[in-house]
Amino acid sequence: MPLRLQRSVAIDRALDSELIDRFRSDLERIWKTGNKLGLAVSGGPDSIALLLLAHAAMPDVIEAATVDHGLRPEAADEAAMVADLCAELGVEHRILTVEVAEGNLQNEARKARYQALAGWMNERGLSTLATGHHADDQAETLMMRLNRGSGVAGLAGIRSLGRIPATELPLVRPFLEWRRSELAEVCQAADIVPATDPSNEDDAFDRVRIRKALRDADWIDAGSLAISAAHMADADEALDWAADTEWQDCVERSADTLIYRPVAPYAIRLRVIARIFASFGASPRGGSLARLMDALVRGKGASLGGVVATARRGLWNFRAEEGRKIKPSDD
């Protein structure tokens, strides 16, 4: 047996079979088997565990990519480490080099990363992207959004099934019920030392400060916070369902105006209004929509995002501002 193949077999055998079965089950709940799956592997413990478990569970349908943002001198070596590991496992791998625009560093890096991954997937014919987000990430996200006063949709946190930003490509996160420590143990069992990103300890970032606070507060259980986020996701789905019903029953189009006769409670009305604005090609922030709706409740008109809203006799009317070319779509 060739040395590289021996190494691949040894790594698979080092992993707990129950963990492999658990991973396979978690993935298959959110991913349509039979298609090719792309793995986003940065070199950190979470994504390395994703690579190892996916290879052990379904080696013939995966490919991996590592994005080098060019922000740290160590990044190229970390990408090369992942490439070497993939070569040992017999997994097709690509290093994607990107440039990060100025502005909010983490947000711009995220945009560049997902854009590069989407391009790679289209080139390779991969149907879905998997990432290593886990329960601790979920808990951090929930706490950050609580701190910002987010509503139900925000508090739903990270979804197990979503879309790559600005695309229609599916994005799955099979580790949302796994703890960070469990993924580190997967790497340790395979005798692989993952990369460490110093930015994960940089207090300049909100997420890092939240992570440290959660780590120091032993009375807070990150796993339970992640479960709460999942419950909020269920509630968010229920509100969407109710908003669909309200839309069908209470919204009609007259020429270039959308007329809404509100019946449902506040949270559902707000979602219907957001959908109305989306029909005009506008997407104002939730706080702005809430203030506009409060004005309509008081019988006052308002203008937002190129859309004029007026209230009369229990009906709310929405039309494009004069001089604007946006028209309501046939939703």
Coordinates of C-alpha atoms in Angstrom, one line a residue:
M1 CA 0.0 0.0 0.0
P2 CA 1.5 3.4 -1.0
L3 CA 2.7 5.5 2.0
R4 CA 0.1 8.3 1.3
L5 CA -2.8 5.8 1.2
Q6 CA -1.5 4.2 4.5
R7 CA -1.6 7.7 6.1
S8 CA -5.1 8.3 4.9
V9 CA -6.3 4.9 6.2
A10 CA -4.5 5.5 9.6
I11 CA -6.3 8.9 10.0
D12 CA -9.7 7.4 9.3
R13 CA -9.1 4.5 11.7
A14 CA -8.0 7.0 14.5
L15 CA -11.4 8.6 14.5
D16 CA -14.2 7.3 16.7
S17 CA -16.7 5.4 14.6
E18 CA -19.6 6.8 16.7
L19 CA -18.4 10.4 15.9
I20 CA -18.3 9.5 12.2
D21 CA -21.8 8.1 12.3
R22 CA -23.0 11.2 14.2
F23 CA -21.4 13.5 11.6
R24 CA -22.9 11.6 8.7
S25 CA -26.4 11.7 10.3
D26 CA -26.1 15.4 11.1
L27 CA -25.0 16.2 7.6
E28 CA -27.6 14.1 5.8
R29 CA -30.4 15.9 7.7
I30 CA -29.5 19.1 5.8
W31 CA -27.7 18.0 2.7
K32 CA -29.0 16.1 -0.3
T33 CA -26.7 13.1 -0.7
G34 CA -25.5 12.1 -4.1
N35 CA -24.2 15.6 -5.0
K36 CA -20.7 16.9 -4.7
L37 CA -19.9 18.7 -1.4
G38 CA -17.4 21.5 -1.1
L39 CA -15.6 22.0 2.3
A40 CA -14.3 25.4 3.4
V41 CA -11.1 24.5 5.3
S42 CA -9.2 27.3 6.9
G43 CA -6.7 25.1 8.8
G44 CA -8.2 25.8 12.2
P45 CA -9.4 23.0 14.4
D46 CA -13.1 23.3 13.4
S47 CA -12.6 23.1 9.7
I48 CA -9.9 20.5 10.0
A49 CA -12.3 18.3 12.0
L50 CA -14.9 18.9 9.2
L51 CA -12.4 17.7 6.6
L52 CA -11.4 14.6 8.7
L53 CA -15.0 13.5 9.5
A54 CA -16.3 14.2 6.0
H55 CA -13.4 12.1 4.5
A56 CA -14.1 9.3 6.9
A57 CA -17.8 9.4 6.2
M58 CA -18.0 10.1 2.5
P59 CA -14.5 10.4 0.9
D60 CA -15.7 10.1 -2.8
V61 CA -18.0 13.2 -2.9
I62 CA -15.9 16.0 -1.2
E63 CA -13.5 18.6 -2.3
A64 CA -11.9 21.3 -0.2
A65 CA -10.7 24.9 -0.6
T66 CA -8.7 27.2 1.6
V67 CA -9.0 31.0 1.3
D68 CA -5.9 33.0 1.8
H69 CA -7.0 36.6 2.6
G70 CA -3.4 37.8 2.6
L71 CA -3.9 39.5 5.9
R72 CA -1.3 37.6 7.9
P73 CA 2.1 36.3 6.8
E74 CA 1.3 32.9 8.3
A75 CA -1.7 32.4 6.1
A76 CA 0.1 31.0 3.1
D77 CA 1.8 28.4 5.2
E78 CA -1.5 27.4 6.8
A79 CA -3.1 27.0 3.4
A80 CA -0.2 24.9 2.3
M81 CA -0.6 22.7 5.4
V82 CA -4.2 22.1 4.5
A83 CA -3.2 21.3 0.9
D84 CA -0.6 18.7 2.2
L85 CA -3.3 17.1 4.4
C86 CA -5.7 16.9 1.6
A87 CA -3.1 15.3 -0.6
E88 CA -2.5 12.7 2.1
L89 CA -6.2 12.0 2.3
G90 CA -6.7 12.0 -1.5
V91 CA -9.0 15.0 -1.4
E92 CA -9.0 17.5 -4.3
H93 CA -7.9 20.9 -2.9
R94 CA -7.6 24.5 -4.1
I95 CA -6.0 27.5 -2.5
L96 CA -8.0 30.7 -3.2
T97 CA -6.2 34.0 -2.9
V98 CA -8.3 37.1 -2.4
E99 CA -7.9 40.8 -1.7
V100 CA -9.9 42.3 1.2
A101 CA -11.4 45.7 0.6
E102 CA -11.0 48.5 3.1
G103 CA -13.6 49.0 5.8
N104 CA -14.8 46.6 8.5
L105 CA -12.1 44.0 8.3
Q106 CA -14.1 41.0 9.4
N107 CA -17.1 41.8 7.2
E108 CA -15.0 42.6 4.1
A109 CA -12.9 39.4 4.6
R110 CA -16.2 37.4 4.9
K111 CA -17.5 38.9 1.6
A112 CA -14.3 38.2 -0.2
R113 CA -14.1 34.6 1.2
Y114 CA -17.6 33.6 0.2
Q115 CA -17.3 35.2 -3.2
A116 CA -14.1 33.2 -3.9
L117 CA -15.7 30.0 -2.6
A118 CA -18.8 30.5 -4.7
G119 CA -16.6 30.9 -7.8
W120 CA -14.7 27.8 -7.0
M121 CA -17.9 25.8 -6.5
N122 CA -19.3 26.9 -9.8
E123 CA -16.0 26.0 -11.5
R124 CA -15.8 22.6 -9.9
G125 CA -19.5 21.7 -10.2
L126 CA -20.0 21.5 -6.4
S127 CA -23.7 21.7 -5.3
T128 CA -23.3 22.7 -1.7
L129 CA -20.7 24.3 0.7
A130 CA -20.1 23.0 4.2
T131 CA -18.4 25.1 7.0
G132 CA -17.3 24.2 10.5
H133 CA -19.5 26.6 12.5
H134 CA -20.4 24.9 15.8
A135 CA -22.4 25.4 19.0
D136 CA -19.9 27.7 20.6
D137 CA -20.0 30.0 17.5
Q138 CA -23.8 29.9 17.7
A139 CA -23.7 30.9 21.4
E140 CA -21.3 33.8 20.6
T141 CA -23.6 35.0 17.8
L142 CA -26.7 34.9 20.0
M143 CA -25.0 36.9 22.7
M144 CA -23.7 39.5 20.2
R145 CA -27.1 40.0 18.8
L146 CA -28.8 40.2 22.2
N147 CA -26.3 42.9 23.0
R148 CA -27.5 44.8 19.9
G149 CA -31.2 44.4 20.6
S150 CA -31.9 42.1 17.7
G151 CA -35.4 40.7 17.0
V152 CA -36.4 37.1 16.5
A153 CA -34.7 36.7 13.1
G154 CA -31.4 38.0 14.5
L155 CA -31.6 35.9 17.6
A156 CA -32.2 32.7 15.5
G157 CA -28.4 33.0 15.0
I158 CA -26.6 30.8 12.5
R159 CA -28.8 28.4 10.5
S160 CA -27.9 24.9 9.8
L161 CA -29.1 25.3 6.2
G162 CA -28.7 28.6 4.3
R163 CA -27.3 30.2 1.2
I164 CA -23.9 31.6 0.4
P165 CA -24.2 35.4 0.6
A166 CA -25.2 37.0 -2.7
T167 CA -25.8 33.6 -4.4
E168 CA -28.4 30.8 -4.5
L169 CA -25.8 28.2 -3.6
P170 CA -26.7 26.1 -0.5
L171 CA -24.6 26.4 2.6
V172 CA -24.7 23.8 5.3
R173 CA -23.3 23.8 8.9
P174 CA -23.5 20.2 10.2
F175 CA -21.6 21.1 13.5
L176 CA -24.2 23.4 15.1
E177 CA -24.8 20.7 17.8
W178 CA -21.1 20.1 18.4
R179 CA -18.9 21.8 20.9
R180 CA -15.6 23.4 20.0
S181 CA -13.9 21.0 22.4
E182 CA -15.2 18.0 20.6
L183 CA -13.8 19.2 17.3
A184 CA -10.4 19.8 18.9
E185 CA -10.5 16.2 20.2
V186 CA -11.1 15.0 16.6
C187 CA -7.9 16.7 15.4
Q188 CA -6.0 15.4 18.4
A189 CA -7.2 11.8 17.8
A190 CA -5.8 12.1 14.2
D191 CA -2.6 13.5 15.5
I192 CA -3.0 16.7 13.5
V193 CA -2.0 20.1 14.9
P194 CA -4.4 22.7 13.5
A195 CA -3.4 26.3 12.7
T196 CA -4.0 29.0 15.3
D197 CA -5.2 32.5 14.2
P198 CA -4.0 35.2 16.6
S199 CA -7.0 37.4 15.6
N200 CA -9.2 34.9 17.6
E201 CA -7.7 36.4 20.7
D202 CA -7.8 40.1 19.6
D203 CA -10.0 42.1 21.8
A204 CA -10.5 44.6 19.0
F205 CA -13.3 42.3 17.7
D206 CA -16.7 42.1 19.3
R207 CA -16.9 38.3 18.8
V208 CA -13.5 37.8 20.6
R209 CA -14.7 39.8 23.7
I210 CA -17.9 37.8 23.8
R211 CA -16.0 34.5 23.4
K212 CA -13.8 35.4 26.4
A213 CA -16.7 36.5 28.5
L214 CA -18.5 33.2 27.8
R215 CA -15.3 31.3 28.6
D216 CA -14.9 33.1 31.9
A217 CA -18.6 32.8 32.9
D218 CA -18.8 29.1 33.9
W219 CA -22.5 29.6 34.9
I220 CA -23.4 30.1 31.2
D221 CA -23.7 26.9 29.1
A222 CA -22.8 27.6 25.5
G223 CA -24.6 24.5 24.4
S224 CA -27.8 25.6 26.0
L225 CA -27.5 29.0 24.3
A226 CA -27.1 27.3 21.0
I227 CA -30.3 25.3 21.7
S228 CA -32.1 28.5 22.5
A229 CA -31.0 29.9 19.1
A230 CA -32.4 26.8 17.4
H231 CA -35.8 27.5 19.2
M232 CA -35.7 31.1 17.9
A233 CA -35.1 29.8 14.4
D234 CA -38.3 27.7 14.7
A235 CA -40.1 30.8 15.9
D236 CA -38.7 32.8 13.0
E237 CA -40.0 30.1 10.6
A238 CA -43.4 30.3 12.2
L239 CA -43.5 34.1 11.8
D240 CA -42.6 33.8 8.2
W241 CA -45.4 31.3 7.6
A242 CA -47.9 33.7 9.3
A243 CA -46.5 36.6 7.2
D244 CA -47.1 34.6 4.1
T245 CA -50.8 34.1 5.1
E246 CA -51.2 37.8 5.9
W247 CA -49.7 38.7 2.6
Q248 CA -52.1 36.5 0.7
D249 CA -55.2 37.7 2.6
C250 CA -54.4 41.3 3.2
V251 CA -52.2 42.7 0.4
E252 CA -53.4 43.7 -3.0
R253 CA -52.0 45.6 -6.0
S254 CA -53.7 48.5 -7.6
A255 CA -51.8 50.0 -10.6
D256 CA -48.3 50.9 -9.1
T257 CA -49.5 50.8 -5.5
L258 CA -49.5 48.0 -2.9
I259 CA -52.4 48.3 -0.5
Y260 CA -52.2 46.5 2.9
R261 CA -55.1 46.0 5.3
P262 CA -53.2 44.9 8.4
V263 CA -54.8 42.3 10.6
A264 CA -52.0 40.3 12.2
P265 CA -50.0 41.2 15.4
Y266 CA -47.0 43.6 15.3
A267 CA -44.2 41.2 14.4
I268 CA -46.1 39.8 11.5
R269 CA -47.1 43.2 10.2
L270 CA -43.4 44.2 10.2
R271 CA -42.5 41.3 8.1
V272 CA -45.2 42.0 5.6
I273 CA -44.0 45.6 5.3
A274 CA -40.5 44.4 4.8
R275 CA -41.8 42.2 2.0
I276 CA -43.6 45.2 0.5
F277 CA -40.5 47.2 0.4
A278 CA -38.6 44.3 -1.1
S279 CA -41.2 44.3 -3.9
F280 CA -40.2 47.8 -4.7
G281 CA -36.5 46.8 -4.7
A282 CA -35.8 48.5 -1.4
S283 CA -34.4 46.9 1.8
P284 CA -34.3 49.4 4.7
R285 CA -33.1 48.3 8.1
G286 CA -35.6 46.8 10.6
G287 CA -35.5 49.8 12.9
S288 CA -36.4 52.2 10.1
L289 CA -39.3 49.9 9.1
A290 CA -40.5 49.8 12.7
R291 CA -40.6 53.6 12.9
L292 CA -42.4 53.8 9.6
M293 CA -45.0 51.3 10.8
D294 CA -45.5 53.2 14.1
A295 CA -46.2 56.3 12.0
L296 CA -48.8 54.4 9.9
V297 CA -50.5 53.1 13.1
R298 CA -50.9 56.7 14.2
G299 CA -52.5 57.5 10.8
K300 CA -49.5 59.5 9.5
G301 CA -47.6 59.0 6.3
A302 CA -43.9 58.5 5.8
S303 CA -41.2 58.1 3.1
L304 CA -38.4 55.6 3.3
G305 CA -36.0 54.1 0.7
G306 CA -37.8 55.7 -2.3
V307 CA -41.2 54.4 -1.1
V308 CA -44.0 56.6 0.1
A309 CA -46.4 55.1 2.7
T310 CA -49.7 56.6 3.7
A311 CA -52.5 55.5 6.0
R312 CA -56.2 56.0 5.4
R313 CA -59.3 54.3 6.9
G314 CA -57.4 51.2 8.1
L315 CA -55.5 50.8 4.8
W316 CA -51.8 51.3 4.3
N317 CA -50.8 52.3 0.8
F318 CA -47.2 52.0 -0.6
R319 CA -46.0 53.5 -3.9
A320 CA -42.7 54.7 -5.4
E321 CA -41.7 58.3 -4.8
E322 CA -42.3 60.5 -7.8
G323 CA -39.4 60.5 -10.2
R324 CA -38.3 57.0 -9.0
K325 CA -38.5 54.2 -11.6
I326 CA -38.9 51.4 -9.1
K327 CA -42.2 49.6 -9.5
P328 CA -43.8 46.9 -7.3
S329 CA -43.1 43.4 -8.6
D330 CA -45.7 40.8 -9.3
D331 CA -45.0 39.0 -6.0

